GROMACS .gro file of C-alpha atoms in nm:
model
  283
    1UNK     CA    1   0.854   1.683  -0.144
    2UNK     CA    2   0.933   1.331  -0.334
    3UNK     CA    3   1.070   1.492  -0.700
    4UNK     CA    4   1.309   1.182  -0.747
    5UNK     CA    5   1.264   0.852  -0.654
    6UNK     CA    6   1.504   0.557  -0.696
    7UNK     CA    7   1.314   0.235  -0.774
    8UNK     CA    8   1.578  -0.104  -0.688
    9UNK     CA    9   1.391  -0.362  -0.896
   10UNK     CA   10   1.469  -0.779  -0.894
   11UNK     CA   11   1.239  -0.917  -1.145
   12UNK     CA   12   0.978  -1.054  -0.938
   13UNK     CA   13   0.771  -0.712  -0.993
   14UNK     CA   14   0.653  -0.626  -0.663
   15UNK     CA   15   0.831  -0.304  -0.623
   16UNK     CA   16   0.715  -0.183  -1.019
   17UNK     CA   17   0.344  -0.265  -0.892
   18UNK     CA   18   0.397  -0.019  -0.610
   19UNK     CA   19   0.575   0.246  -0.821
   20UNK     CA   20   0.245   0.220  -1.080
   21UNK     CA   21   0.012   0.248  -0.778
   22UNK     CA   22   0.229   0.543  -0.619
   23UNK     CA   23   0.176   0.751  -0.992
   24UNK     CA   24  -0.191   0.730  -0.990
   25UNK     CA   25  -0.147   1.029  -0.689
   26UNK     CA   26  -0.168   1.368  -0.783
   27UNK     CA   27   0.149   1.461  -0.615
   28UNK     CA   28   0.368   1.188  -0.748
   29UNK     CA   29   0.243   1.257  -1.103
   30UNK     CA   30   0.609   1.476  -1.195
   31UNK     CA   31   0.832   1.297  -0.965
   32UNK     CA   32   1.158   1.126  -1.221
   33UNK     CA   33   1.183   0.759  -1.102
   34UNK     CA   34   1.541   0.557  -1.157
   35UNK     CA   35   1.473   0.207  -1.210
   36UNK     CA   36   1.804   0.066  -1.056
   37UNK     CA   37   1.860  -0.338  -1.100
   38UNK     CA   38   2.227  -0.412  -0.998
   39UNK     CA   39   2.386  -0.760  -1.094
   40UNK     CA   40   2.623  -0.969  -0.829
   41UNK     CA   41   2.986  -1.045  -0.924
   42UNK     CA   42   2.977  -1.372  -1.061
   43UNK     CA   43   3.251  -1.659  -1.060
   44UNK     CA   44   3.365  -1.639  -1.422
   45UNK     CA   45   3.317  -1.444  -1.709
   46UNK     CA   46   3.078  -1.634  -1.879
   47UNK     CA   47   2.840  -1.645  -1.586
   48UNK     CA   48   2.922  -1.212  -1.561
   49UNK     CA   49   2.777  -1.212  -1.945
   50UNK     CA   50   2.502  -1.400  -1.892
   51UNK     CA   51   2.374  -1.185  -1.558
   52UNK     CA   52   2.463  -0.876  -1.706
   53UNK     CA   53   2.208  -0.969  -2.047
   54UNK     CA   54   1.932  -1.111  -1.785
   55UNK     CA   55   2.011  -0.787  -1.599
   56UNK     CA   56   1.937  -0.609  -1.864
   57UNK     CA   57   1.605  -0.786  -1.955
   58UNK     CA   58   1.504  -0.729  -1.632
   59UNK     CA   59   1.523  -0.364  -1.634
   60UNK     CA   60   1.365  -0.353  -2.016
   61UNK     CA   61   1.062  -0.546  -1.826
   62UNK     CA   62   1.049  -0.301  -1.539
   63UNK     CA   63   1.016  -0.013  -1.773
   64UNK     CA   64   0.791  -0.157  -1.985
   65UNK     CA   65   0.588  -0.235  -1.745
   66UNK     CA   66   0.591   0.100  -1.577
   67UNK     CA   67   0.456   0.223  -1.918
   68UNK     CA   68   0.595   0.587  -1.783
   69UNK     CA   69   0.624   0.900  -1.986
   70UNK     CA   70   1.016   0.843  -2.107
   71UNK     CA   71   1.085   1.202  -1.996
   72UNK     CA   72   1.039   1.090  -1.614
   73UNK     CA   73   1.233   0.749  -1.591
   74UNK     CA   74   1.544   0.664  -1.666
   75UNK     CA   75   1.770   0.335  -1.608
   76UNK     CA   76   2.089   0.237  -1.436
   77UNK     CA   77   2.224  -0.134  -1.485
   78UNK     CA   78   2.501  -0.161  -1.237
   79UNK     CA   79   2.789  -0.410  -1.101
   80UNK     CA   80   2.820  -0.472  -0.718
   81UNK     CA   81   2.702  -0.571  -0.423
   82UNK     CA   82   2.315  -0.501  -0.424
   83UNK     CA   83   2.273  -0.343  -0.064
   84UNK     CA   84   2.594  -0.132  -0.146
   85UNK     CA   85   2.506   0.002  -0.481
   86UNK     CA   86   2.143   0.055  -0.333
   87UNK     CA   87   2.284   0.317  -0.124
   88UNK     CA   88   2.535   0.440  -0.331
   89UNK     CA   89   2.306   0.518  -0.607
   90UNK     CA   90   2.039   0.704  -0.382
   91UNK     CA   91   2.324   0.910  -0.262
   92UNK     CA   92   2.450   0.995  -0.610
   93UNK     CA   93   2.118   1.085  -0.731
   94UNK     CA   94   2.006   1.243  -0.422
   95UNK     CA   95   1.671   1.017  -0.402
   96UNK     CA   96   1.365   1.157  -0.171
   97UNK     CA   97   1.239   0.784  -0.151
   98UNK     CA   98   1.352   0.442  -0.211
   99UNK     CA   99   1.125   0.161  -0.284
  100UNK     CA  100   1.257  -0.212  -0.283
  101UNK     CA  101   1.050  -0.546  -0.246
  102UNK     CA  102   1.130  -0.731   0.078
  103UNK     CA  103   1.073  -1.078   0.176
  104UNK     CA  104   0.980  -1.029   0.481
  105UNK     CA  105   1.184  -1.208   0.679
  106UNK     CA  106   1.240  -1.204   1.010
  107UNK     CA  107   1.567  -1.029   1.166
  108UNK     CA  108   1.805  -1.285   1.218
  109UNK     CA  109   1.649  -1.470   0.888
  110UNK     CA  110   1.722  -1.147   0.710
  111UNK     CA  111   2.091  -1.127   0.831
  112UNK     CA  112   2.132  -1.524   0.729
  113UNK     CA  113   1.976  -1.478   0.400
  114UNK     CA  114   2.208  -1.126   0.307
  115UNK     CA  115   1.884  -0.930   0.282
  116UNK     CA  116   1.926  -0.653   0.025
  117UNK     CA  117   1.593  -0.439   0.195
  118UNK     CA  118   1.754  -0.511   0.580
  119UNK     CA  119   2.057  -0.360   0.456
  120UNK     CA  120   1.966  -0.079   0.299
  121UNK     CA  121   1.702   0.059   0.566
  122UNK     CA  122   1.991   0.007   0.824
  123UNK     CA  123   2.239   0.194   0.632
  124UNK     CA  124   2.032   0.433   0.453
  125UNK     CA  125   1.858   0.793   0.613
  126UNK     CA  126   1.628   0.851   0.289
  127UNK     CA  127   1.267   0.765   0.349
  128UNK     CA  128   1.217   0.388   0.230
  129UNK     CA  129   0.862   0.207   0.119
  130UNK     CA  130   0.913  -0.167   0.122
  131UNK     CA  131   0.638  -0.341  -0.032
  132UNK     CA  132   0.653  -0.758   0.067
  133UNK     CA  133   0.576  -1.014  -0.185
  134UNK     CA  134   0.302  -1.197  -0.004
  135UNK     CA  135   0.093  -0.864  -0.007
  136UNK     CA  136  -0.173  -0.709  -0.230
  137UNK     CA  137  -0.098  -0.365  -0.349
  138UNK     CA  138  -0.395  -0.163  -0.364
  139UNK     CA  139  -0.483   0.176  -0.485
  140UNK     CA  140  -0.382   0.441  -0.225
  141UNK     CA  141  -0.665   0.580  -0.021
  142UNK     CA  142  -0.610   0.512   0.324
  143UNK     CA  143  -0.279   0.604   0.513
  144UNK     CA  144  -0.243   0.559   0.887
  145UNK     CA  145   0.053   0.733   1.067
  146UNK     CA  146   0.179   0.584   1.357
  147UNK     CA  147   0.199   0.899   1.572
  148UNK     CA  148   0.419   0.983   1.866
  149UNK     CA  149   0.631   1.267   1.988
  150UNK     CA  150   0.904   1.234   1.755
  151UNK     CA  151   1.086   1.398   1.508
  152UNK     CA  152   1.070   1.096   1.244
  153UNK     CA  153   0.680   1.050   1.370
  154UNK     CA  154   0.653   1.453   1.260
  155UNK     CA  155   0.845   1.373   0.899
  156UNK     CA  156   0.589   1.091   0.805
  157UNK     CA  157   0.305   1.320   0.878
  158UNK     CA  158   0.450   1.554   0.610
  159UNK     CA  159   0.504   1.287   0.357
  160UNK     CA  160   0.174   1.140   0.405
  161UNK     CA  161   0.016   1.496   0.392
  162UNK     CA  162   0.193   1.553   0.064
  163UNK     CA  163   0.097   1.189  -0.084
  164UNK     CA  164  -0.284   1.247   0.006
  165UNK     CA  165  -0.318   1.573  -0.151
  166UNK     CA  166  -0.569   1.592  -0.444
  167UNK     CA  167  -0.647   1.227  -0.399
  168UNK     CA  168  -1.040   1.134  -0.408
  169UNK     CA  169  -1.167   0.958  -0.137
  170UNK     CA  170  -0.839   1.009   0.045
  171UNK     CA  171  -0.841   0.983   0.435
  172UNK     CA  172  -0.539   0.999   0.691
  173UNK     CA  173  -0.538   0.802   0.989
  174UNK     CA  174  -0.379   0.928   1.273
  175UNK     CA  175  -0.319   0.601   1.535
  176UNK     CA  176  -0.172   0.613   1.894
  177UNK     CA  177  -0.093   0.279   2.047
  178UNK     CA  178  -0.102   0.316   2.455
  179UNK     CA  179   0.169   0.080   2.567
  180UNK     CA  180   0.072  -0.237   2.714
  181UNK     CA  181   0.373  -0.438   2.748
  182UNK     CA  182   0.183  -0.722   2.883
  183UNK     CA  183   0.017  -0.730   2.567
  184UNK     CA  184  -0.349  -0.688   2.635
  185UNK     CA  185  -0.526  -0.551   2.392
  186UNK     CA  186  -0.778  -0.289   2.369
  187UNK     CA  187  -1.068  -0.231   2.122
  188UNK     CA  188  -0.996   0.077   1.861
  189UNK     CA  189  -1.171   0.428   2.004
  190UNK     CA  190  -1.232   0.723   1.808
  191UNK     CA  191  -1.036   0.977   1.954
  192UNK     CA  192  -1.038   1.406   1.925
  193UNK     CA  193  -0.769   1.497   2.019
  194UNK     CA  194  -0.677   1.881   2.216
  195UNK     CA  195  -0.518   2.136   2.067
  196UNK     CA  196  -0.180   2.235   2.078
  197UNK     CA  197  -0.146   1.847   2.126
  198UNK     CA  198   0.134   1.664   1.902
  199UNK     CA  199  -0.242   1.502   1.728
  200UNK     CA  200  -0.443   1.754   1.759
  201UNK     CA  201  -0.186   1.984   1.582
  202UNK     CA  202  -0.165   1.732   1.303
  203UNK     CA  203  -0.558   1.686   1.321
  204UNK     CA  204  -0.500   2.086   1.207
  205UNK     CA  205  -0.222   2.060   0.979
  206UNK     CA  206  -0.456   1.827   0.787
  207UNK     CA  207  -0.793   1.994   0.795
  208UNK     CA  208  -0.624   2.297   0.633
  209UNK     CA  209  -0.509   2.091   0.350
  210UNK     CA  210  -0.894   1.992   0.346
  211UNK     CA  211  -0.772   1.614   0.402
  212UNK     CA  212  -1.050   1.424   0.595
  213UNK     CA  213  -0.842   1.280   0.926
  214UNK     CA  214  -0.958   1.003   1.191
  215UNK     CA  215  -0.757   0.981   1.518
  216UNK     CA  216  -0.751   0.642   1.686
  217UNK     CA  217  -0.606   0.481   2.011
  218UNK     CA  218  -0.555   0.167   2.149
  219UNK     CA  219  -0.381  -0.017   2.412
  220UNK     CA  220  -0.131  -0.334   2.345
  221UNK     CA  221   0.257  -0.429   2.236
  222UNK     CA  222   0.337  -0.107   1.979
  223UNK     CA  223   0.437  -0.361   1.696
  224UNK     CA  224   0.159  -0.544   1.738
  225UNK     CA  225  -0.100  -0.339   1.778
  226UNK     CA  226   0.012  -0.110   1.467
  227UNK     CA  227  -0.002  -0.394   1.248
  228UNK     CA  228  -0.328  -0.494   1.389
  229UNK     CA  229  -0.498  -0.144   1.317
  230UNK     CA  230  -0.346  -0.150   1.008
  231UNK     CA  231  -0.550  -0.461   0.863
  232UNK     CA  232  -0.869  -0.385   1.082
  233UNK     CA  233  -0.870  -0.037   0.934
  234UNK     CA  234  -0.826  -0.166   0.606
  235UNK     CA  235  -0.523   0.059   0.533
  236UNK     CA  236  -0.353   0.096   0.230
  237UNK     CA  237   0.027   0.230   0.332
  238UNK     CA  238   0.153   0.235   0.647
  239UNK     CA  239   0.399   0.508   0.752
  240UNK     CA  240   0.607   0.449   1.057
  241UNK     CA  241   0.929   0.700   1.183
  242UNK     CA  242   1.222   0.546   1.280
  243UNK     CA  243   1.502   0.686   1.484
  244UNK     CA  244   1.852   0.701   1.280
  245UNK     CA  245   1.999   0.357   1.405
  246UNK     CA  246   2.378   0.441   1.434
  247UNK     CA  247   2.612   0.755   1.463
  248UNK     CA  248   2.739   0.904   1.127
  249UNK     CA  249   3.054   0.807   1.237
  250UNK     CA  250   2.994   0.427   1.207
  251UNK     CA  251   2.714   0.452   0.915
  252UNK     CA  252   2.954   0.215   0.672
  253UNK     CA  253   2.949  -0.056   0.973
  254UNK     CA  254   2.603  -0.274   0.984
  255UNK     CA  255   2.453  -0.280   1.349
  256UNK     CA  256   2.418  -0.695   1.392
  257UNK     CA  257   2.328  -0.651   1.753
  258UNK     CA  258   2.039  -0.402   1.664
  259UNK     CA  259   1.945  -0.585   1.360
  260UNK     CA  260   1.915  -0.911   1.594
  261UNK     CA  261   1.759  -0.697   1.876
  262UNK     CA  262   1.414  -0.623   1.915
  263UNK     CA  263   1.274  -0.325   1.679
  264UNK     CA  264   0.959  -0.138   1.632
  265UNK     CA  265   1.030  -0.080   1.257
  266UNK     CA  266   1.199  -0.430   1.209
  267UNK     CA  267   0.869  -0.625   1.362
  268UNK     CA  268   0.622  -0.337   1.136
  269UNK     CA  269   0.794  -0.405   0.816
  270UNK     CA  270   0.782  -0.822   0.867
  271UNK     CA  271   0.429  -0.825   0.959
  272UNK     CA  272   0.253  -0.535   0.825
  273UNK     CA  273  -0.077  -0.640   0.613
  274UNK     CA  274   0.018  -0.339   0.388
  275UNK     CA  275   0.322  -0.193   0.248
  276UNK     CA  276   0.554   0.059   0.487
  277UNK     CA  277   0.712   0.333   0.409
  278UNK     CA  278   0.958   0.395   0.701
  279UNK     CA  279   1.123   0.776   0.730
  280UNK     CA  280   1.422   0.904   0.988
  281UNK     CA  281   1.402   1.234   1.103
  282UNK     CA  282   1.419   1.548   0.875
  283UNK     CA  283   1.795   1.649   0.805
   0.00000   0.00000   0.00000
């Protein structure tokens, strides 16, 4: 399910520490990883040189450090706008996930500040893990779904079933937050779920992969309370559907009113105690 993944590195090596962690799992052992670092048009020529050779260093590092088997990762030092060639390298290389650091900043920070990770998980469909750089990135055990009745909910159920498989110790957490706008929190319950239910078919999906699963529910704001099961239940990656954003039609344009406006996914990936990995829908 992820055969190719594009890795969009900066030199601060937050995104190569999640790449490392992501090949310790069984199923991401095969999967060819890009290491993309693109350099910004500079004001002269001399100042082009010098980015282009730092640019260069920088992806040396990033493989280096990935200490990879040389028949799985190759390199791509481009020219452009970052959040432009981002996108058009996934495209060109067909990529089944995209992993960037992010400095988690808010919205409206993000848009100020030219975010590169904003950007690209506005204008991008592939399934995206953004890993912030005031987080620790442990080894992959744990991953809660944020489960509801939709399509992109359904699509990070299949990518977390496919990550967990053959890891040791492995456990999926299945987590339904009960809307509480007025933001009163409820304690974490235990949950079993019926069949034929949108959990309880994913309770079965699981248990014939033979991947231990725990279904939870509480009660509060969605954001919040996600985030808040997330560090109580000591998770290790977070995976969290979002709904394509904009028509095809208007895919080139960026969305300022729903990048200012309020977002599940946008408040998730600013606060989450562990690094996301946000999907659309299938297709």
């Amino acid at each position: 399910m992820i055969q190719k993944i594009l890795l969009a590195v900066s030199g601060l090596g937050h995104a190569e520490e999640m790449m490392k962690t992501l090949k310790e799992m069984p199923s991401i052992l095969s999967a060819k990883v890009t290491v993309l670092h693109v350099v910004p048009p500079q004001s002269t020529a001399a100042a082009m040189t010098d980015k282009w050779e730092e640019g260069g260093k920088i992806l040396a590092n990033a493989i280096q450090s990935l200490n990879l088997d040389p028949n799985q990762v190759s390199s791509i030092l481009r020219q452009g706008d970052p959040k432009d060639v981002v996108c058009q390298v996934a495209e060109e290389m067909d990529a089944d996930l995209i992993i960037m650091g992010s400095r988690g900043m808010k919205r409206l920070q993000s848009i100020l500040a030219n975010s590169v990770s904003q950007y690209v998980f506005q204008l991008s469909s592939r399934p995206m893990l953004l890993v912030k750089d005031d987080i620790y990135v442990k080894r992959i055990k744990r991953i809660m779904v944020a489960s509801d009745n939709s399509e992109a909910s359904t699509n990070c159920l299949k990518i977390a079933l496919f990550l967990l498989q053959g890891v040791e110790g492995g456990q999926l957490i299945l987590s339904h937050i009960n809307t509480d706008l007025g933001g009163k929190f409820s304690g974490i319950t235990d949950i079993k779920p019926e069949r034929n239910s949108v959990l309880g078919n994913a309770v079965a999906e699981a248990e014939k992969q033979n991947i231990p699963v725990r279904c939870v529910t509480s009660s509060g704001k969605p954001g919040e309370e996600i985030c808040r099961l997330a560090e109580e239940l000591n998770v290790d990656l977070l995976l969290l559907g979002s709904p394509d954003r904009r028509p095809s039609i208007a895919k080139k344009f960026v969305d300022l009113d729903r990048l200012i406006g309020a977002s599940l996914s946008d408040y998730v990936r600013v606060n989450a105690p562990c690094p996301v990995l946000l999907a659309r829908t299938v297709g």
